[in-house]
Amino acid sequence: MSKVLIKGNEAVVRGAILAGCRNYFGYPITPASEIAETAALYFPRVGGGFLQAESEIGAINMVYGAAAAGVRVMTASSSPGISLKMEGISYIAGAELPCVIIDIMRGGPGLGNIAPEQGDYNQIVKGGGHGNYKLIVLAPNSAQEMSDLTMLAFELADKYRNPAVVLADGYIGQMMEPVKFPQPVTSFPEKDWALKATRETRDNLVTSIDLDPDLLEKHNEKLQKKYAIIEENEVRFEEYRLDDAEIILMAFGIVSRLVQGAVDELRALGIKVGMLRPITLFPFPKKQIQEYAAKSSVKYFHIFEMNNGQMLDDVRLVLNGSKPVKFYGRMGGNVHSVKEIIEQVMKEMREL
Amino acid sequence: MSVSSKILQKSESFYNAYERKQGGDPISTHYCPGCGHGIVHKLIAEALDDFGVQDKGILISPVGCSVFAYYYFDVGNIQAAHGRAPAVGTGYSRANPDSIVICYQGDGDLAAIGANEIIQAANRGEKMTVIFVNNAIYGMTGGQMAPTTLIAQRTTTTPLGRNAENEGYPLRMSEIISTLEAPVYVARTKISDTKSINATRKAIRKAIKAQVDGRGFSFVEILSACPTGWKMSPRESEVWIEEIMAKYFNPGIYKDTIDTRQPKIQQKLIVDPKDYHELLDISTASLSSLEGVLPVPPVQEMIEEIKIAGFGGQGVLSLGYVMANIAMGHNYEVSWLPSYGPEMRGGTANCSVKVSHKRIGAPVVAHPTTLIALNKPSMAKFENEITSNGIIIYDNSLIDTAPQRKDVQVYAVPATELADKIGSTKSANMVMLGAYAALRGYLDTAYIEWAIPQIIKKKKLQELNIQAFKTGMEHIKELLKKCVN
Ligand code: SF4
């Protein structure tokens, strides 16, 4: 398999097309615009469709329409644009349509800036739109994973009839790394629920409304059951030098690359640290965290994020007081340096 | 058969019994007595029947009283968010052009919250028909003001009557849409008596037929009664449509270019997935796919953190890109990260390149082991960041003061001048590549010369780039000789 030096944002589009994605609807926004630009070039080449929508709201509703037709479809944006899409995302989740949404997070709140941040964790993992829904959330930390996890997102979206999000940030989108691309996916699941404009599918209905509270409750219960199955089957995570670790560092996305660097340097100093990186943010690796928490050798967890501690809340919920949790976040588009992470780890060690 | 008896007949495209309707009887609709929706529904269903497109039909229902249009239409049904039907229709129609898409919308849905979606879909000439039921009020939410509510008309949110000073004027959507280039058919009709129902039937048929024939976007606005919202009897409502509504919203055909428009022929490009790698520039852009073409030296244990900085247009980013590619071709782990956005618009650009024998952590270079500075501001910005024992290579044809650091190795390379001599200052970056390769020594010269044209595909510069690379190497060799002597 050949390697290509490529930007994360460009790897997403290639991965999507290799996964059989046929339609792209999006609106330009830094630092995600390259995804739209790359899609505009490559989708038509393979017989797919690209459309620059009038707005983020337009784009996500076009995704809703195309997903109803049963094709693999995607959109991409960055934080403020994702906020605008939330209405549509809630409808898509309610109507149980599969689609893939890429969020290249930037600094917020408001217009913020275009530097990388991870402040969308809450709006993507915890909701953002209204109602009792969940998104499948994948958090890549390399250009390779930008392609791999986009492909996986299409697979999981179809498997569970659920929107899946690739949650990345400006750095992963902009940086170039060697990427190996697999052969294209050629077999796809049958979608007998889709509207194909044929006699056989005429009775199908795509909707999220139900006036009857009992029926809507049933629908919600069905959704919760689906989420439970996803939690059972689809957790993905990375363990790095955790075997005898006394301090467990946790980070997702780009921060995990820095934390990994810090782990190596701390290990060289004889400090027993390791990293647990959630690759899926929903489903969250609850069991794995609990297993590590149950080890008597593990002293505490130390969380690093480019936000105000959003994944931190989930870790705390899982630990439920069983082990201490420390946090160090950067915001506004600042990225931790490896040195800074090392200093923070040392500082907390001294304090404990 | 009289008009009224025909519209009472069930169409194929209409369910016989409304089984999706919850509670109550499955024979009557959920609409109020005298409501216009039922009639419009039947006219649409009848047209779908007549053109034989029931199976291909996709009806997109809005938010409003007609949210449950899918109770009735025996076609594929999608329920859309408030105002978004034209966007949903766009998505569907693009994904499945072999369908007949009907967007059914009310006035709040289409002309208020969804005003952008309708204008844009119309302007793109999407393959769809929009049926716009204008009853000048919000029915479902209980009689609030609509964008089409008439001046002085009382609603629950204009208790004293709509006042232009405060709420502006009723929107004439047909007029607005007819100014656009793409739509092929725009008409406004009313349903207040048999004659006007007949005219509406004609307009709906024409609009749907235009889509069936592949002519593009068609739009029919229908002035329709909402006796409940208007607090009138069905009979009074008919009179109100005739005497009040139709005076402000003039019925008529606002645009009809169906016959002058060539049908859009949907040519579907079918591509064999086997060709994807080539079409996606994966197989063609790759150096390592040519692995073994040229031998490369074995990988050394090292972590090189390079910062390249200069003005936009000096080829700063592409120098980094070429370096990273070549190092990748030498089986190193690499990363390349540009400064992006407004940062670049100030005229300066920089990129971080990392080369290592092992997996790279952070792609950001904060403290470079090598700095390649192509202009003065870059030198000023990064000189103090470089690690001690690092290397600074700077373009002394553009930077007149040498760096001050004593704990680093400094090499002056007049890259711009040298590149200019051999033919173009555009190749100054490749002079720097030559200097870098000569100083660091882990990259193979023959490989680089072979690789440059594989990476920078501009034919015009290929020869020049290789020459510039050699010039840079030579310059360093000369410098080193002088030092030894
Ligand atoms: S409220 Fe008005 S528009 Fe709605 S069903 Fe009743 S009459 Fe028709």
PDB file of N, CA and C in Angstrom, chain A residues 2-3 5 14 22 42 44-45 54 57 61-62 64-65 69 87 91 114 141 171 174-176 178 181-182 184 195-199 202-203 205-207 209-212 257-258 260, chain B residues 15 20 22 54-55 68 70 74-75 77-79 81 84 87-88 91-92 96 120 124 269 273 276-277 279-281 286 288 321 328 334-338 340-342 359-363:
ATOM      1  N   SER A   2       0.545   2.197  -0.846  1.00  0.00           N
ATOM      2  CA  SER A   2       1.415   3.355  -0.951  1.00  0.00           C
ATOM      3  C   SER A   2       1.021   4.435   0.051  1.00  0.00           C
ATOM      4  N   LYS A   3       2.031   5.203   0.441  1.00  0.00           N
ATOM      5  CA  LYS A   3       1.817   6.287   1.397  1.00  0.00           C
ATOM      6  C   LYS A   3       1.754   7.609   0.658  1.00  0.00           C
ATOM      7  N   LEU A   5       1.827  11.842   1.439  1.00  0.00           N
ATOM      8  CA  LEU A   5       1.939  12.930   2.415  1.00  0.00           C
ATOM      9  C   LEU A   5       0.773  13.871   2.162  1.00  0.00           C
ATOM     10  N   ARG A  14     -10.773  11.822   0.857  1.00  0.00           N
ATOM     11  CA  ARG A  14     -10.402  10.588   0.169  1.00  0.00           C
ATOM     12  C   ARG A  14     -10.972   9.374   0.905  1.00  0.00           C
ATOM     13  N   ARG A  22     -21.257   9.439  -1.528  1.00  0.00           N
ATOM     14  CA  ARG A  22     -21.639   9.869  -2.867  1.00  0.00           C
ATOM     15  C   ARG A  22     -22.037  11.337  -2.950  1.00  0.00           C
ATOM     16  N   TYR A  42     -12.944  16.260  -5.971  1.00  0.00           N
ATOM     17  CA  TYR A  42     -12.932  14.806  -6.146  1.00  0.00           C
ATOM     18  C   TYR A  42     -14.303  14.140  -6.253  1.00  0.00           C
ATOM     19  N   PRO A  44     -17.070  14.983  -7.923  1.00  0.00           N
ATOM     20  CA  PRO A  44     -17.528  14.833  -9.310  1.00  0.00           C
ATOM     21  C   PRO A  44     -16.676  13.842 -10.116  1.00  0.00           C
ATOM     22  N   ARG A  45     -15.399  13.733  -9.784  1.00  0.00           N
ATOM     23  CA  ARG A  45     -14.533  12.808 -10.520  1.00  0.00           C
ATOM     24  C   ARG A  45     -14.993  11.362 -10.419  1.00  0.00           C
ATOM     25  N   GLU A  54     -26.301  27.107   0.780  1.00  0.00           N
ATOM     26  CA  GLU A  54     -26.471  28.526   1.093  1.00  0.00           C
ATOM     27  C   GLU A  54     -26.116  28.837   2.536  1.00  0.00           C
ATOM     28  N   ILE A  57     -27.226  25.543   7.811  1.00  0.00           N
ATOM     29  CA  ILE A  57     -28.553  24.960   8.022  1.00  0.00           C
ATOM     30  C   ILE A  57     -29.010  24.275   6.740  1.00  0.00           C
ATOM     31  N   ASN A  61     -29.573  20.101   6.218  1.00  0.00           N
ATOM     32  CA  ASN A  61     -30.881  19.617   5.756  1.00  0.00           C
ATOM     33  C   ASN A  61     -30.786  18.916   4.405  1.00  0.00           C
ATOM     34  N   MET A  62     -29.821  19.309   3.594  1.00  0.00           N
ATOM     35  CA  MET A  62     -29.558  18.575   2.355  1.00  0.00           C
ATOM     36  C   MET A  62     -29.042  17.174   2.686  1.00  0.00           C
ATOM     37  N   TYR A  64     -29.824  15.554   5.328  1.00  0.00           N
ATOM     38  CA  TYR A  64     -31.047  14.843   5.771  1.00  0.00           C
ATOM     39  C   TYR A  64     -31.779  14.257   4.555  1.00  0.00           C
ATOM     40  N   GLY A  65     -31.945  15.097   3.530  1.00  0.00           N
ATOM     41  CA  GLY A  65     -32.660  14.647   2.330  1.00  0.00           C
ATOM     42  C   GLY A  65     -31.931  13.524   1.618  1.00  0.00           C
ATOM     43  N   ALA A  69     -32.595   9.193   1.038  1.00  0.00           N
ATOM     44  CA  ALA A  69     -32.547   8.439  -0.218  1.00  0.00           C
ATOM     45  C   ALA A  69     -31.690   7.187  -0.092  1.00  0.00           C
ATOM     46  N   GLU A  87     -29.918  21.997  14.855  1.00  0.00           N
ATOM     47  CA  GLU A  87     -31.328  21.668  14.615  1.00  0.00           C
ATOM     48  C   GLU A  87     -31.421  20.447  13.698  1.00  0.00           C
ATOM     49  N   TYR A  91     -32.859  16.454  14.161  1.00  0.00           N
ATOM     50  CA  TYR A  91     -33.838  15.816  13.266  1.00  0.00           C
ATOM     51  C   TYR A  91     -33.292  14.512  12.677  1.00  0.00           C
ATOM     52  N   ILE A 114      -9.645  31.084  14.750  1.00  0.00           N
ATOM     53  CA  ILE A 114      -9.548  29.904  13.888  1.00  0.00           C
ATOM     54  C   ILE A 114      -8.454  28.954  14.345  1.00  0.00           C
ATOM     55  N   ASN A 141      -6.380  11.385  15.874  1.00  0.00           N
ATOM     56  CA  ASN A 141      -5.234  12.189  16.310  1.00  0.00           C
ATOM     57  C   ASN A 141      -4.110  12.217  15.275  1.00  0.00           C
ATOM     58  N   TYR A 171      -5.520  21.661  14.026  1.00  0.00           N
ATOM     59  CA  TYR A 171      -4.186  21.102  13.792  1.00  0.00           C
ATOM     60  C   TYR A 171      -4.240  19.829  12.966  1.00  0.00           C
ATOM     61  N   GLN A 174      -5.077  20.589   9.428  1.00  0.00           N
ATOM     62  CA  GLN A 174      -4.091  21.318   8.625  1.00  0.00           C
ATOM     63  C   GLN A 174      -2.781  20.574   8.442  1.00  0.00           C
ATOM     64  N   MET A 175      -2.475  19.663   9.359  1.00  0.00           N
ATOM     65  CA  MET A 175      -1.134  19.088   9.258  1.00  0.00           C
ATOM     66  C   MET A 175      -1.081  17.979   8.223  1.00  0.00           C
ATOM     67  N   MET A 176       0.115  17.834   7.653  1.00  0.00           N
ATOM     68  CA  MET A 176       0.329  16.769   6.683  1.00  0.00           C
ATOM     69  C   MET A 176       1.121  15.661   7.335  1.00  0.00           C
ATOM     70  N   PRO A 178       2.132  11.220   6.455  1.00  0.00           N
ATOM     71  CA  PRO A 178       1.962  10.122   5.499  1.00  0.00           C
ATOM     72  C   PRO A 178       0.693   9.335   5.821  1.00  0.00           C
ATOM     73  N   PHE A 181      -3.850   4.652   2.188  1.00  0.00           N
ATOM     74  CA  PHE A 181      -5.277   4.518   1.892  1.00  0.00           C
ATOM     75  C   PHE A 181      -5.603   3.087   1.478  1.00  0.00           C
ATOM     76  N   PRO A 182      -6.651   2.528   2.062  1.00  0.00           N
ATOM     77  CA  PRO A 182      -7.046   1.165   1.681  1.00  0.00           C
ATOM     78  C   PRO A 182      -7.787   1.156   0.344  1.00  0.00           C
ATOM     79  N   PRO A 184     -11.096   0.743  -2.010  1.00  0.00           N
ATOM     80  CA  PRO A 184     -12.457   1.227  -1.750  1.00  0.00           C
ATOM     81  C   PRO A 184     -13.404   0.141  -1.232  1.00  0.00           C
ATOM     82  N   LEU A 195     -35.966   5.730   1.169  1.00  0.00           N
ATOM     83  CA  LEU A 195     -36.914   6.112   0.116  1.00  0.00           C
ATOM     84  C   LEU A 195     -36.174   6.121  -1.204  1.00  0.00           C
ATOM     85  N   LYS A 196     -36.499   5.173  -2.046  1.00  0.00           N
ATOM     86  CA  LYS A 196     -35.745   5.082  -3.289  1.00  0.00           C
ATOM     87  C   LYS A 196     -36.549   5.546  -4.495  1.00  0.00           C
ATOM     88  N   ALA A 197     -37.700   6.125  -4.239  1.00  0.00           N
ATOM     89  CA  ALA A 197     -38.586   6.564  -5.311  1.00  0.00           C
ATOM     90  C   ALA A 197     -38.967   5.372  -6.199  1.00  0.00           C
ATOM     91  N   THR A 198     -39.322   4.282  -5.527  1.00  0.00           N
ATOM     92  CA  THR A 198     -39.773   3.084  -6.233  1.00  0.00           C
ATOM     93  C   THR A 198     -41.059   2.598  -5.569  1.00  0.00           C
ATOM     94  N   ARG A 199     -41.764   1.721  -6.273  1.00  0.00           N
ATOM     95  CA  ARG A 199     -42.997   1.173  -5.715  1.00  0.00           C
ATOM     96  C   ARG A 199     -42.743   0.472  -4.388  1.00  0.00           C
ATOM     97  N   ARG A 202     -42.264   2.861  -1.462  1.00  0.00           N
ATOM     98  CA  ARG A 202     -43.208   3.976  -1.399  1.00  0.00           C
ATOM     99  C   ARG A 202     -43.792   4.157  -0.001  1.00  0.00           C
ATOM    100  N   ASP A 203     -43.920   3.051   0.719  1.00  0.00           N
ATOM    101  CA  ASP A 203     -44.535   3.115   2.041  1.00  0.00           C
ATOM    102  C   ASP A 203     -43.572   3.602   3.117  1.00  0.00           C
ATOM    103  N   LEU A 205     -41.292   5.987   5.358  1.00  0.00           N
ATOM    104  CA  LEU A 205     -41.547   7.338   5.859  1.00  0.00           C
ATOM    105  C   LEU A 205     -40.359   7.800   6.691  1.00  0.00           C
ATOM    106  N   VAL A 206     -39.876   8.972   6.360  1.00  0.00           N
ATOM    107  CA  VAL A 206     -38.782   9.555   7.156  1.00  0.00           C
ATOM    108  C   VAL A 206     -39.352  10.723   7.946  1.00  0.00           C
ATOM    109  N   THR A 207     -39.363  10.592   9.249  1.00  0.00           N
ATOM    110  CA  THR A 207     -39.980  11.635  10.071  1.00  0.00           C
ATOM    111  C   THR A 207     -39.427  11.590  11.488  1.00  0.00           C
ATOM    112  N   ILE A 209     -41.528  13.279  13.940  1.00  0.00           N
ATOM    113  CA  ILE A 209     -42.655  13.786  14.734  1.00  0.00           C
ATOM    114  C   ILE A 209     -43.523  12.632  15.216  1.00  0.00           C
ATOM    115  N   ASP A 210     -43.977  12.727  16.432  1.00  0.00           N
ATOM    116  CA  ASP A 210     -44.987  11.808  16.938  1.00  0.00           C
ATOM    117  C   ASP A 210     -45.755  12.515  18.045  1.00  0.00           C
ATOM    118  N   LEU A 211     -47.013  12.834  17.777  1.00  0.00           N
ATOM    119  CA  LEU A 211     -47.772  13.627  18.735  1.00  0.00           C
ATOM    120  C   LEU A 211     -48.158  12.839  19.980  1.00  0.00           C
ATOM    121  N   ASP A 212     -48.203  11.520  19.839  1.00  0.00           N
ATOM    122  CA  ASP A 212     -48.650  10.689  20.956  1.00  0.00           C
ATOM    123  C   ASP A 212     -47.483  10.482  21.939  1.00  0.00           C
ATOM    124  N   ARG A 257      -1.320  13.363  21.230  1.00  0.00           N
ATOM    125  CA  ARG A 257       0.021  13.265  20.621  1.00  0.00           C
ATOM    126  C   ARG A 257       1.060  13.925  21.524  1.00  0.00           C
ATOM    127  N   LEU A 258       0.652  15.050  22.117  1.00  0.00           N
ATOM    128  CA  LEU A 258       1.564  15.765  23.004  1.00  0.00           C
ATOM    129  C   LEU A 258       1.756  14.991  24.300  1.00  0.00           C
ATOM    130  N   GLN A 260       1.470  11.844  24.684  1.00  0.00           N
ATOM    131  CA  GLN A 260       2.298  10.676  24.402  1.00  0.00           C
ATOM    132  C   GLN A 260       3.786  11.045  24.457  1.00  0.00           C
TER     133      GLN A 260
ATOM    134  N   TYR B  15     -53.931   7.770  -0.059  1.00  0.00           N
ATOM    135  CA  TYR B  15     -54.340   6.559   0.654  1.00  0.00           C
ATOM    136  C   TYR B  15     -55.868   6.473   0.731  1.00  0.00           C
ATOM    137  N   ARG B  20     -51.997   6.169   9.048  1.00  0.00           N
ATOM    138  CA  ARG B  20     -50.945   6.797   9.864  1.00  0.00           C
ATOM    139  C   ARG B  20     -51.524   7.819  10.840  1.00  0.00           C
ATOM    140  N   GLN B  22     -53.295   9.187  13.841  1.00  0.00           N
ATOM    141  CA  GLN B  22     -53.536   8.577  15.148  1.00  0.00           C
ATOM    142  C   GLN B  22     -54.879   9.038  15.712  1.00  0.00           C
ATOM    143  N   GLN B  54     -46.510   8.262  -9.482  1.00  0.00           N
ATOM    144  CA  GLN B  54     -46.751   8.004  -8.057  1.00  0.00           C
ATOM    145  C   GLN B  54     -45.552   7.316  -7.388  1.00  0.00           C
ATOM    146  N   ASP B  55     -45.012   6.298  -8.054  1.00  0.00           N
ATOM    147  CA  ASP B  55     -43.911   5.547  -7.440  1.00  0.00           C
ATOM    148  C   ASP B  55     -42.661   6.392  -7.262  1.00  0.00           C
ATOM    149  N   PHE B  68     -48.578  16.774   8.657  1.00  0.00           N
ATOM    150  CA  PHE B  68     -48.991  15.371   8.512  1.00  0.00           C
ATOM    151  C   PHE B  68     -49.440  15.019   7.104  1.00  0.00           C
ATOM    152  N   TYR B  70     -48.132  13.356   5.160  1.00  0.00           N
ATOM    153  CA  TYR B  70     -47.821  11.937   4.895  1.00  0.00           C
ATOM    154  C   TYR B  70     -48.916  10.983   5.368  1.00  0.00           C
ATOM    155  N   ASP B  74     -49.960   8.734  -0.819  1.00  0.00           N
ATOM    156  CA  ASP B  74     -49.395   7.396  -0.989  1.00  0.00           C
ATOM    157  C   ASP B  74     -48.190   7.489  -1.934  1.00  0.00           C
ATOM    158  N   VAL B  75     -47.191   8.209  -1.474  1.00  0.00           N
ATOM    159  CA  VAL B  75     -45.910   8.319  -2.188  1.00  0.00           C
ATOM    160  C   VAL B  75     -44.823   8.217  -1.113  1.00  0.00           C
ATOM    161  N   ASN B  77     -42.523   9.594   1.588  1.00  0.00           N
ATOM    162  CA  ASN B  77     -42.725  10.805   2.393  1.00  0.00           C
ATOM    163  C   ASN B  77     -41.541  11.137   3.286  1.00  0.00           C
ATOM    164  N   ILE B  78     -41.192  12.413   3.291  1.00  0.00           N
ATOM    165  CA  ILE B  78     -40.171  12.913   4.216  1.00  0.00           C
ATOM    166  C   ILE B  78     -40.763  14.102   4.953  1.00  0.00           C
ATOM    167  N   GLN B  79     -40.614  14.097   6.259  1.00  0.00           N
ATOM    168  CA  GLN B  79     -41.079  15.240   7.046  1.00  0.00           C
ATOM    169  C   GLN B  79     -39.841  16.093   7.370  1.00  0.00           C
ATOM    170  N   ALA B  81     -37.752  19.800   8.782  1.00  0.00           N
ATOM    171  CA  ALA B  81     -37.766  20.835   9.823  1.00  0.00           C
ATOM    172  C   ALA B  81     -38.388  22.111   9.257  1.00  0.00           C
ATOM    173  N   ARG B  84     -37.247  24.143   6.076  1.00  0.00           N
ATOM    174  CA  ARG B  84     -36.091  23.523   5.413  1.00  0.00           C
ATOM    175  C   ARG B  84     -36.447  22.606   4.259  1.00  0.00           C
ATOM    176  N   ALA B  87     -34.303  22.662   1.164  1.00  0.00           N
ATOM    177  CA  ALA B  87     -32.948  22.120   1.353  1.00  0.00           C
ATOM    178  C   ALA B  87     -33.008  20.598   1.401  1.00  0.00           C
ATOM    179  N   VAL B  88     -33.993  20.066   2.129  1.00  0.00           N
ATOM    180  CA  VAL B  88     -34.159  18.615   2.190  1.00  0.00           C
ATOM    181  C   VAL B  88     -34.448  18.085   0.778  1.00  0.00           C
ATOM    182  N   GLY B  91     -31.292  17.974  -1.247  1.00  0.00           N
ATOM    183  CA  GLY B  91     -30.484  16.805  -0.903  1.00  0.00           C
ATOM    184  C   GLY B  91     -31.044  15.547  -1.538  1.00  0.00           C
ATOM    185  N   TYR B  92     -32.374  15.392  -1.416  1.00  0.00           N
ATOM    186  CA  TYR B  92     -32.976  14.182  -1.974  1.00  0.00           C
ATOM    187  C   TYR B  92     -32.821  14.134  -3.490  1.00  0.00           C
ATOM    188  N   ASN B  96     -30.967  11.405  -5.663  1.00  0.00           N
ATOM    189  CA  ASN B  96     -31.784  10.535  -6.502  1.00  0.00           C
ATOM    190  C   ASN B  96     -32.523  11.364  -7.554  1.00  0.00           C
ATOM    191  N   GLN B 120     -32.812  30.137  -2.399  1.00  0.00           N
ATOM    192  CA  GLN B 120     -31.594  29.501  -2.908  1.00  0.00           C
ATOM    193  C   GLN B 120     -31.898  28.268  -3.744  1.00  0.00           C
ATOM    194  N   ARG B 124     -31.022  27.947  -7.681  1.00  0.00           N
ATOM    195  CA  ARG B 124     -30.191  26.887  -8.265  1.00  0.00           C
ATOM    196  C   ARG B 124     -30.969  26.103  -9.314  1.00  0.00           C
ATOM    197  N   LEU B 269     -22.271   9.562 -14.287  1.00  0.00           N
ATOM    198  CA  LEU B 269     -20.923   9.070 -14.495  1.00  0.00           C
ATOM    199  C   LEU B 269     -20.723   7.845 -13.609  1.00  0.00           C
ATOM    200  N   PRO B 273     -14.696   1.404  -9.023  1.00  0.00           N
ATOM    201  CA  PRO B 273     -13.922   1.677  -7.802  1.00  0.00           C
ATOM    202  C   PRO B 273     -12.428   1.354  -7.953  1.00  0.00           C
ATOM    203  N   TYR B 276     -10.402   4.381  -8.325  1.00  0.00           N
ATOM    204  CA  TYR B 276     -10.486   5.452  -7.324  1.00  0.00           C
ATOM    205  C   TYR B 276      -9.109   5.985  -6.924  1.00  0.00           C
ATOM    206  N   HIS B 277      -8.166   5.088  -6.670  1.00  0.00           N
ATOM    207  CA  HIS B 277      -6.867   5.550  -6.193  1.00  0.00           C
ATOM    208  C   HIS B 277      -6.229   6.502  -7.188  1.00  0.00           C
ATOM    209  N   LEU B 279      -7.933   8.311  -9.514  1.00  0.00           N
ATOM    210  CA  LEU B 279      -8.756   9.526  -9.604  1.00  0.00           C
ATOM    211  C   LEU B 279      -8.595  10.421  -8.382  1.00  0.00           C
ATOM    212  N   LEU B 280      -8.273   9.818  -7.264  1.00  0.00           N
ATOM    213  CA  LEU B 280      -8.113  10.606  -6.034  1.00  0.00           C
ATOM    214  C   LEU B 280      -6.663  11.052  -5.842  1.00  0.00           C
ATOM    215  N   ASP B 281      -5.862  10.905  -6.873  1.00  0.00           N
ATOM    216  CA  ASP B 281      -4.442  11.290  -6.808  1.00  0.00           C
ATOM    217  C   ASP B 281      -3.718  10.604  -5.660  1.00  0.00           C
ATOM    218  N   SER B 286       2.164   9.570  -4.929  1.00  0.00           N
ATOM    219  CA  SER B 286       2.935   8.916  -3.890  1.00  0.00           C
ATOM    220  C   SER B 286       4.369   8.631  -4.303  1.00  0.00           C
ATOM    221  N   SER B 288       6.423   6.827  -2.246  1.00  0.00           N
ATOM    222  CA  SER B 288       6.808   5.504  -1.779  1.00  0.00           C
ATOM    223  C   SER B 288       6.240   4.392  -2.644  1.00  0.00           C
ATOM    224  N   TYR B 321       7.064  21.148   2.333  1.00  0.00           N
ATOM    225  CA  TYR B 321       6.347  20.014   1.748  1.00  0.00           C
ATOM    226  C   TYR B 321       7.309  19.080   1.009  1.00  0.00           C
ATOM    227  N   MET B 328      10.060  11.325   3.917  1.00  0.00           N
ATOM    228  CA  MET B 328       9.139  10.184   3.926  1.00  0.00           C
ATOM    229  C   MET B 328       9.646   9.105   2.967  1.00  0.00           C
ATOM    230  N   VAL B 334       7.266  11.598   9.302  1.00  0.00           N
ATOM    231  CA  VAL B 334       7.325  13.043   9.061  1.00  0.00           C
ATOM    232  C   VAL B 334       5.992  13.695   9.407  1.00  0.00           C
ATOM    233  N   SER B 335       6.057  14.988   9.689  1.00  0.00           N
ATOM    234  CA  SER B 335       4.829  15.783   9.749  1.00  0.00           C
ATOM    235  C   SER B 335       5.139  17.181   9.231  1.00  0.00           C
ATOM    236  N   TRP B 336       4.127  17.810   8.711  1.00  0.00           N
ATOM    237  CA  TRP B 336       4.255  19.163   8.144  1.00  0.00           C
ATOM    238  C   TRP B 336       3.052  19.960   8.612  1.00  0.00           C
ATOM    239  N   LEU B 337       3.309  21.125   9.167  1.00  0.00           N
ATOM    240  CA  LEU B 337       2.196  21.935   9.685  1.00  0.00           C
ATOM    241  C   LEU B 337       2.392  23.390   9.274  1.00  0.00           C
ATOM    242  N   PRO B 338       1.440  23.965   8.559  1.00  0.00           N
ATOM    243  CA  PRO B 338       1.600  25.355   8.131  1.00  0.00           C
ATOM    244  C   PRO B 338       1.028  26.319   9.167  1.00  0.00           C
ATOM    245  N   TYR B 340      -1.615  29.130   9.382  1.00  0.00           N
ATOM    246  CA  TYR B 340      -2.722  29.290   8.448  1.00  0.00           C
ATOM    247  C   TYR B 340      -3.633  30.460   8.807  1.00  0.00           C
ATOM    248  N   GLY B 341      -4.531  30.783   7.881  1.00  0.00           N
ATOM    249  CA  GLY B 341      -5.533  31.817   8.127  1.00  0.00           C
ATOM    250  C   GLY B 341      -4.924  33.206   8.105  1.00  0.00           C
ATOM    251  N   PRO B 342      -5.489  34.132   8.916  1.00  0.00           N
ATOM    252  CA  PRO B 342      -5.061  35.528   8.904  1.00  0.00           C
ATOM    253  C   PRO B 342      -3.563  35.671   9.163  1.00  0.00           C
ATOM    254  N   ARG B 359       7.598   7.487  15.809  1.00  0.00           N
ATOM    255  CA  ARG B 359       6.327   8.187  15.673  1.00  0.00           C
ATOM    256  C   ARG B 359       6.420   9.602  16.236  1.00  0.00           C
ATOM    257  N   ILE B 360       5.883  10.553  15.506  1.00  0.00           N
ATOM    258  CA  ILE B 360       5.994  11.953  15.904  1.00  0.00           C
ATOM    259  C   ILE B 360       4.845  12.327  16.815  1.00  0.00           C
ATOM    260  N   GLY B 361       5.177  12.970  17.943  1.00  0.00           N
ATOM    261  CA  GLY B 361       4.138  13.429  18.857  1.00  0.00           C
ATOM    262  C   GLY B 361       3.504  14.685  18.306  1.00  0.00           C
ATOM    263  N   ALA B 362       3.876  15.797  18.900  1.00  0.00           N
ATOM    264  CA  ALA B 362       3.289  17.068  18.474  1.00  0.00           C
ATOM    265  C   ALA B 362       3.834  17.486  17.121  1.00  0.00           C
ATOM    266  N   PRO B 363       2.968  17.927  16.216  1.00  0.00           N
ATOM    267  CA  PRO B 363       3.448  18.396  14.914  1.00  0.00           C
ATOM    268  C   PRO B 363       3.978  19.838  14.948  1.00  0.00           C
TER     269      PRO B 363
END
